[in-house]
């Protein structure tokens, strides 16, 4: 496959580059706002440039990962959120339509309102409660209404980035290494999604040619507290973990109580090969230690 990747310098994009560079089956071109080695500059909000770069590379499929993923920034700047996540996606869709290119769009478990007591399946109805999630959901709707050859793949709480990680796992490692006690939120649940498992899972889905909407997360549901406790166990930290409610750390954007997803469609077709999040967390922490 000839694969064009947007958002290729981001957390998931970095995992994709590693995966695709290790195989000689696919040919890929990478783009992002942030130029790093091997990644070209492309702002997905610029329709002419999107058309130019896609026509030049003539991909079979676009992996559209580029997004504004700062949920609180999206809440404060709605125009920025919609122009990047929704209009940026529409720009890609237009070129895919004109050139019969397949599209892979990464969406989020945050499209749900979080009131369901069990993990959300592909057959539950989205009802986003913050601006980031609304802008991502509108991207889904545009794709579904315009382009039949698409894969919309919803992820949970993404974990990856290794030594450059600045998100939850990196913060926990740092805080637990420096403090006798830390406070961690225990009233929000989600589905940890490790970038290396997710990227491989996407390739399996795309190669199946079964278009449509999928949930793709590691097995098992967790709260932030449970992830922290597991990091503590694996790394043998002595730090005390004090559970607190999310009201303890007020944030600009509301978060739903549950973003937990089930890979229901993959399960029904016997293709749910995602490992449990605890196994992938252990593997991730071992890899962080290796040179
Ligand atoms: N992180 C999660 O927990 C999570 C969960 C579910 C779904 N997702 C989805 O998964 C995808 C990948 O997310 P990620 O975790 O890898 O996020 P990320 O690390 O923030 O990567 C996204 C990349 O897109 C770039 N970008 C932002 N605006 C752009 C624009 N206008 N044109 C081109 N590139 C642009 C970002 O650059 P800057 O860094 O300069 O903004 C960044 O390099 C996104 O579509 C996201 O919505 C993420």
mmCIF file of N, CA and C and ligand atoms in Angstrom, residues 6-16 31-34 39-46 50 64-71 73 80 83-85 88-89 105-110 132 136 153-160 167 191 193 195 198 224 259 261, ligand 1:
data_model
loop_
_atom_site.group_PDB
_atom_site.id
_atom_site.type_symbol
_atom_site.label_atom_id
_atom_site.label_comp_id
_atom_site.label_asym_id
_atom_site.label_seq_id
_atom_site.Cartn_x
_atom_site.Cartn_y
_atom_site.Cartn_z
ATOM 1 N N UNK A 6 -0.961 11.947 7.918
ATOM 2 C CA UNK A 6 -0.971 13.310 8.463
ATOM 3 C C UNK A 6 -0.754 13.218 9.979
ATOM 4 N N UNK A 7 -0.256 14.277 10.571
ATOM 5 C CA UNK A 7 -0.019 14.255 12.024
ATOM 6 C C UNK A 7 1.074 13.268 12.409
ATOM 7 N N UNK A 8 2.037 13.062 11.480
ATOM 8 C CA UNK A 8 3.016 11.969 11.653
ATOM 9 C C UNK A 8 4.073 12.234 12.727
ATOM 10 N N UNK A 9 4.171 13.488 13.224
ATOM 11 C CA UNK A 9 5.151 13.738 14.303
ATOM 12 C C UNK A 9 4.534 13.557 15.682
ATOM 13 N N UNK A 10 3.238 13.331 15.741
ATOM 14 C CA UNK A 10 2.556 13.215 17.027
ATOM 15 C C UNK A 10 2.823 11.857 17.679
ATOM 16 N N UNK A 11 2.123 11.629 18.784
ATOM 17 C CA UNK A 11 2.369 10.401 19.558
ATOM 18 C C UNK A 11 2.035 9.150 18.734
ATOM 19 N N UNK A 12 0.856 9.134 18.135
ATOM 20 C CA UNK A 12 0.474 7.964 17.337
ATOM 21 C C UNK A 12 1.276 7.921 16.035
ATOM 22 N N UNK A 13 1.481 9.107 15.435
ATOM 23 C CA UNK A 13 2.231 9.183 14.177
ATOM 24 C C UNK A 13 3.629 8.604 14.332
ATOM 25 N N UNK A 14 4.247 8.853 15.468
ATOM 26 C CA UNK A 14 5.595 8.343 15.716
ATOM 27 C C UNK A 14 5.579 6.810 15.772
ATOM 28 N N UNK A 15 4.541 6.253 16.395
ATOM 29 C CA UNK A 15 4.426 4.783 16.445
ATOM 30 C C UNK A 15 4.212 4.225 15.033
ATOM 31 N N UNK A 16 3.434 4.922 14.219
ATOM 32 C CA UNK A 16 3.202 4.479 12.840
ATOM 33 C C UNK A 16 4.476 4.508 12.012
ATOM 34 N N UNK A 31 3.582 13.607 7.002
ATOM 35 C CA UNK A 31 3.411 15.058 7.084
ATOM 36 C C UNK A 31 2.899 15.458 8.463
ATOM 37 N N UNK A 32 3.152 16.712 8.809
ATOM 38 C CA UNK A 32 2.700 17.235 10.117
ATOM 39 C C UNK A 32 2.962 18.746 10.121
ATOM 40 N N UNK A 33 2.409 19.420 11.135
ATOM 41 C CA UNK A 33 2.766 20.833 11.364
ATOM 42 C C UNK A 33 4.208 20.927 11.831
ATOM 43 N N UNK A 34 4.630 19.908 12.608
ATOM 44 C CA UNK A 34 5.988 19.901 13.155
ATOM 45 C C UNK A 34 6.899 19.113 12.249
ATOM 46 N N UNK A 39 9.662 13.991 7.849
ATOM 47 C CA UNK A 39 8.256 14.428 7.902
ATOM 48 C C UNK A 39 8.147 15.811 7.249
ATOM 49 N N UNK A 40 7.285 15.922 6.217
ATOM 50 C CA UNK A 40 7.113 17.203 5.519
ATOM 51 C C UNK A 40 6.095 18.080 6.223
ATOM 52 N N UNK A 41 6.207 19.381 5.991
ATOM 53 C CA UNK A 41 5.247 20.321 6.575
ATOM 54 C C UNK A 41 3.920 20.248 5.809
ATOM 55 N N UNK A 42 2.837 20.013 6.527
ATOM 56 C CA UNK A 42 1.510 20.140 5.922
ATOM 57 C C UNK A 42 0.513 20.543 6.994
ATOM 58 N N UNK A 43 -0.156 21.663 6.745
ATOM 59 C CA UNK A 43 -1.237 22.106 7.624
ATOM 60 C C UNK A 43 -2.541 21.633 6.981
ATOM 61 N N UNK A 44 -3.252 20.748 7.635
ATOM 62 C CA UNK A 44 -4.459 20.169 7.007
ATOM 63 C C UNK A 44 -5.584 21.190 6.842
ATOM 64 N N UNK A 45 -5.411 22.377 7.438
ATOM 65 C CA UNK A 45 -6.417 23.435 7.248
ATOM 66 C C UNK A 45 -6.269 24.124 5.900
ATOM 67 N N UNK A 46 -5.202 23.803 5.159
ATOM 68 C CA UNK A 46 -4.922 24.463 3.880
ATOM 69 C C UNK A 46 -5.339 23.522 2.732
ATOM 70 N N UNK A 50 -3.146 20.538 0.791
ATOM 71 C CA UNK A 50 -3.567 19.135 1.001
ATOM 72 C C UNK A 50 -3.723 18.472 -0.369
ATOM 73 N N UNK A 64 -5.267 9.630 8.482
ATOM 74 C CA UNK A 64 -5.433 11.020 8.929
ATOM 75 C C UNK A 64 -5.391 11.067 10.465
ATOM 76 N N UNK A 65 -4.190 11.347 10.972
ATOM 77 C CA UNK A 65 -3.996 11.386 12.431
ATOM 78 C C UNK A 65 -3.944 12.812 12.945
ATOM 79 N N UNK A 66 -3.698 13.787 12.056
ATOM 80 C CA UNK A 66 -3.507 15.179 12.498
ATOM 81 C C UNK A 66 -4.747 15.684 13.213
ATOM 82 N N UNK A 67 -4.536 16.295 14.365
ATOM 83 C CA UNK A 67 -5.665 16.857 15.119
ATOM 84 C C UNK A 67 -5.130 17.784 16.194
ATOM 85 N N UNK A 68 -6.006 18.678 16.644
ATOM 86 C CA UNK A 68 -5.699 19.417 17.878
ATOM 87 C C UNK A 68 -6.193 18.546 19.016
ATOM 88 N N UNK A 69 -5.261 17.968 19.773
ATOM 89 C CA UNK A 69 -5.652 16.992 20.802
ATOM 90 C C UNK A 69 -5.629 17.578 22.212
ATOM 91 N N UNK A 70 -5.328 18.873 22.310
ATOM 92 C CA UNK A 70 -5.346 19.520 23.630
ATOM 93 C C UNK A 70 -6.804 19.882 23.954
ATOM 94 N N UNK A 71 -7.408 19.039 24.774
ATOM 95 C CA UNK A 71 -8.847 19.133 25.040
ATOM 96 C C UNK A 71 -9.208 20.480 25.687
ATOM 97 N N UNK A 73 -7.467 23.345 25.418
ATOM 98 C CA UNK A 73 -7.286 24.401 24.421
ATOM 99 C C UNK A 73 -8.500 24.447 23.485
ATOM 100 N N UNK A 80 -10.586 27.229 16.555
ATOM 101 C CA UNK A 80 -9.359 26.473 16.285
ATOM 102 C C UNK A 80 -9.659 24.969 16.279
ATOM 103 N N UNK A 83 -11.720 24.210 13.092
ATOM 104 C CA UNK A 83 -10.993 24.368 11.823
ATOM 105 C C UNK A 83 -9.957 23.261 11.676
ATOM 106 N N UNK A 84 -9.341 22.837 12.784
ATOM 107 C CA UNK A 84 -8.330 21.766 12.679
ATOM 108 C C UNK A 84 -9.001 20.396 12.557
ATOM 109 N N UNK A 85 -9.884 20.089 13.487
ATOM 110 C CA UNK A 85 -10.378 18.708 13.580
ATOM 111 C C UNK A 85 -11.510 18.405 12.593
ATOM 112 N N UNK A 88 -10.300 20.549 8.718
ATOM 113 C CA UNK A 88 -9.083 19.848 8.273
ATOM 114 C C UNK A 88 -9.431 18.473 7.728
ATOM 115 N N UNK A 89 -10.332 17.786 8.397
ATOM 116 C CA UNK A 89 -10.763 16.450 7.950
ATOM 117 C C UNK A 89 -11.546 16.556 6.641
ATOM 118 N N UNK A 105 -9.541 7.448 9.616
ATOM 119 C CA UNK A 105 -9.693 8.596 10.510
ATOM 120 C C UNK A 105 -9.678 8.090 11.940
ATOM 121 N N UNK A 106 -8.873 8.737 12.779
ATOM 122 C CA UNK A 106 -8.798 8.303 14.175
ATOM 123 C C UNK A 106 -9.723 9.175 15.004
ATOM 124 N N UNK A 107 -10.719 8.538 15.612
ATOM 125 C CA UNK A 107 -11.622 9.286 16.476
ATOM 126 C C UNK A 107 -11.428 8.839 17.919
ATOM 127 N N UNK A 108 -12.391 9.152 18.761
ATOM 128 C CA UNK A 108 -12.154 9.041 20.197
ATOM 129 C C UNK A 108 -13.374 8.538 20.969
ATOM 130 N N UNK A 109 -13.110 7.851 22.064
ATOM 131 C CA UNK A 109 -14.181 7.420 22.970
ATOM 132 C C UNK A 109 -14.862 8.593 23.645
ATOM 133 N N UNK A 110 -14.254 9.778 23.531
ATOM 134 C CA UNK A 110 -14.851 10.983 24.127
ATOM 135 C C UNK A 110 -16.106 11.435 23.379
ATOM 136 N N UNK A 132 -13.669 19.565 21.954
ATOM 137 C CA UNK A 132 -12.770 18.634 21.239
ATOM 138 C C UNK A 132 -13.579 17.466 20.668
ATOM 139 N N UNK A 136 -14.326 16.357 16.763
ATOM 140 C CA UNK A 136 -13.915 15.049 16.231
ATOM 141 C C UNK A 136 -15.139 14.290 15.690
ATOM 142 N N UNK A 153 -11.835 4.870 13.178
ATOM 143 C CA UNK A 153 -11.370 3.995 14.259
ATOM 144 C C UNK A 153 -11.248 4.810 15.538
ATOM 145 N N UNK A 154 -12.064 4.444 16.531
ATOM 146 C CA UNK A 154 -12.061 5.203 17.791
ATOM 147 C C UNK A 154 -11.084 4.580 18.780
ATOM 148 N N UNK A 155 -10.240 5.440 19.349
ATOM 149 C CA UNK A 155 -9.258 5.001 20.341
ATOM 150 C C UNK A 155 -9.702 5.452 21.726
ATOM 151 N N UNK A 156 -9.084 4.877 22.749
ATOM 152 C CA UNK A 156 -9.337 5.304 24.128
ATOM 153 C C UNK A 156 -8.251 6.253 24.593
ATOM 154 N N UNK A 157 -7.833 6.125 25.833
ATOM 155 C CA UNK A 157 -6.753 6.982 26.356
ATOM 156 C C UNK A 157 -5.436 6.495 25.768
ATOM 157 N N UNK A 158 -4.868 7.291 24.873
ATOM 158 C CA UNK A 158 -3.676 6.851 24.145
ATOM 159 C C UNK A 158 -2.441 6.927 25.033
ATOM 160 N N UNK A 159 -1.671 5.869 25.020
ATOM 161 C CA UNK A 159 -0.413 5.830 25.776
ATOM 162 C C UNK A 159 0.700 5.456 24.807
ATOM 163 N N UNK A 160 1.794 6.223 24.843
ATOM 164 C CA UNK A 160 2.925 5.949 23.955
ATOM 165 C C UNK A 160 3.908 7.089 24.075
ATOM 166 N N UNK A 167 2.602 12.745 28.707
ATOM 167 C CA UNK A 167 1.235 12.557 29.176
ATOM 168 C C UNK A 167 1.184 11.754 30.469
ATOM 169 N N UNK A 191 -10.431 3.445 28.419
ATOM 170 C CA UNK A 191 -9.779 2.252 27.879
ATOM 171 C C UNK A 191 -8.374 2.617 27.442
ATOM 172 N N UNK A 193 -5.063 2.713 25.535
ATOM 173 C CA UNK A 193 -4.824 2.301 24.144
ATOM 174 C C UNK A 193 -3.363 2.575 23.830
ATOM 175 N N UNK A 195 -0.078 2.898 21.734
ATOM 176 C CA UNK A 195 0.095 3.273 20.321
ATOM 177 C C UNK A 195 0.631 2.113 19.485
ATOM 178 N N UNK A 198 -2.222 -0.260 18.876
ATOM 179 C CA UNK A 198 -3.242 0.422 18.073
ATOM 180 C C UNK A 198 -2.806 0.499 16.602
ATOM 181 N N UNK A 224 -7.864 6.293 36.119
ATOM 182 C CA UNK A 224 -6.503 6.842 36.214
ATOM 183 C C UNK A 224 -5.805 6.231 37.430
ATOM 184 N N UNK A 259 -15.186 6.908 29.273
ATOM 185 C CA UNK A 259 -14.825 6.870 27.846
ATOM 186 C C UNK A 259 -14.455 5.437 27.492
ATOM 187 N N UNK A 261 -14.430 1.880 26.029
ATOM 188 C CA UNK A 261 -14.915 1.322 24.760
ATOM 189 C C UNK A 261 -14.737 -0.194 24.747
HETATM 190 N N1 LIG B 1 -4.189 11.217 22.621
HETATM 191 C C1 LIG B 1 -5.297 10.524 22.885
HETATM 192 O O1 LIG B 1 -5.539 10.124 24.032
HETATM 193 C C2 LIG B 1 -6.266 10.211 21.759
HETATM 194 C C3 LIG B 1 -7.397 9.452 22.060
HETATM 195 C C4 LIG B 1 -8.302 9.146 21.050
HETATM 196 C C5 LIG B 1 -8.080 9.583 19.754
HETATM 197 N N2 LIG B 1 -6.997 10.339 19.485
HETATM 198 C C6 LIG B 1 -6.815 10.772 18.092
HETATM 199 O O2 LIG B 1 -5.666 10.119 17.578
HETATM 200 C C7 LIG B 1 -5.004 10.952 16.624
HETATM 201 C C8 LIG B 1 -3.530 11.064 16.976
HETATM 202 O O3 LIG B 1 -3.430 11.649 18.271
HETATM 203 P P1 LIG B 1 -2.070 11.743 19.101
HETATM 204 O O4 LIG B 1 -2.353 11.248 20.451
HETATM 205 O O5 LIG B 1 -0.947 11.183 18.315
HETATM 206 O O6 LIG B 1 -1.979 13.334 19.202
HETATM 207 P P2 LIG B 1 -0.750 14.311 19.041
HETATM 208 O O7 LIG B 1 0.467 13.711 19.674
HETATM 209 O O8 LIG B 1 -1.222 15.642 19.499
HETATM 210 O O9 LIG B 1 -0.529 14.313 17.465
HETATM 211 C C9 LIG B 1 -1.315 15.061 16.571
HETATM 212 C C10 LIG B 1 -0.359 15.738 15.590
HETATM 213 O O10 LIG B 1 -1.140 16.524 14.671
HETATM 214 C C11 LIG B 1 -0.483 17.771 14.527
HETATM 215 N N3 LIG B 1 -1.384 18.829 14.087
HETATM 216 C C12 LIG B 1 -2.152 19.677 14.834
HETATM 217 N N4 LIG B 1 -2.805 20.533 14.044
HETATM 218 C C13 LIG B 1 -2.452 20.228 12.755
HETATM 219 C C14 LIG B 1 -2.760 20.787 11.500
HETATM 220 N N5 LIG B 1 -3.583 21.836 11.370
HETATM 221 N N6 LIG B 1 -2.206 20.228 10.391
HETATM 222 C C15 LIG B 1 -1.367 19.180 10.497
HETATM 223 N N7 LIG B 1 -0.998 18.626 11.656
HETATM 224 C C16 LIG B 1 -1.547 19.145 12.776
HETATM 225 C C17 LIG B 1 0.044 18.050 15.921
HETATM 226 O O11 LIG B 1 0.997 19.098 15.904
HETATM 227 P P3 LIG B 1 1.097 20.035 17.226
HETATM 228 O O12 LIG B 1 1.687 19.159 18.297
HETATM 229 O O13 LIG B 1 1.987 21.149 16.796
HETATM 230 O O14 LIG B 1 -0.289 20.482 17.545
HETATM 231 C C18 LIG B 1 0.621 16.695 16.291
HETATM 232 O O15 LIG B 1 1.940 16.508 15.810
HETATM 233 C C19 LIG B 1 -5.775 12.279 16.640
HETATM 234 O O16 LIG B 1 -6.644 12.311 15.552
HETATM 235 C C20 LIG B 1 -6.537 12.249 17.947
HETATM 236 O O17 LIG B 1 -7.729 13.014 17.872
HETATM 237 C C21 LIG B 1 -6.068 10.646 20.444
#
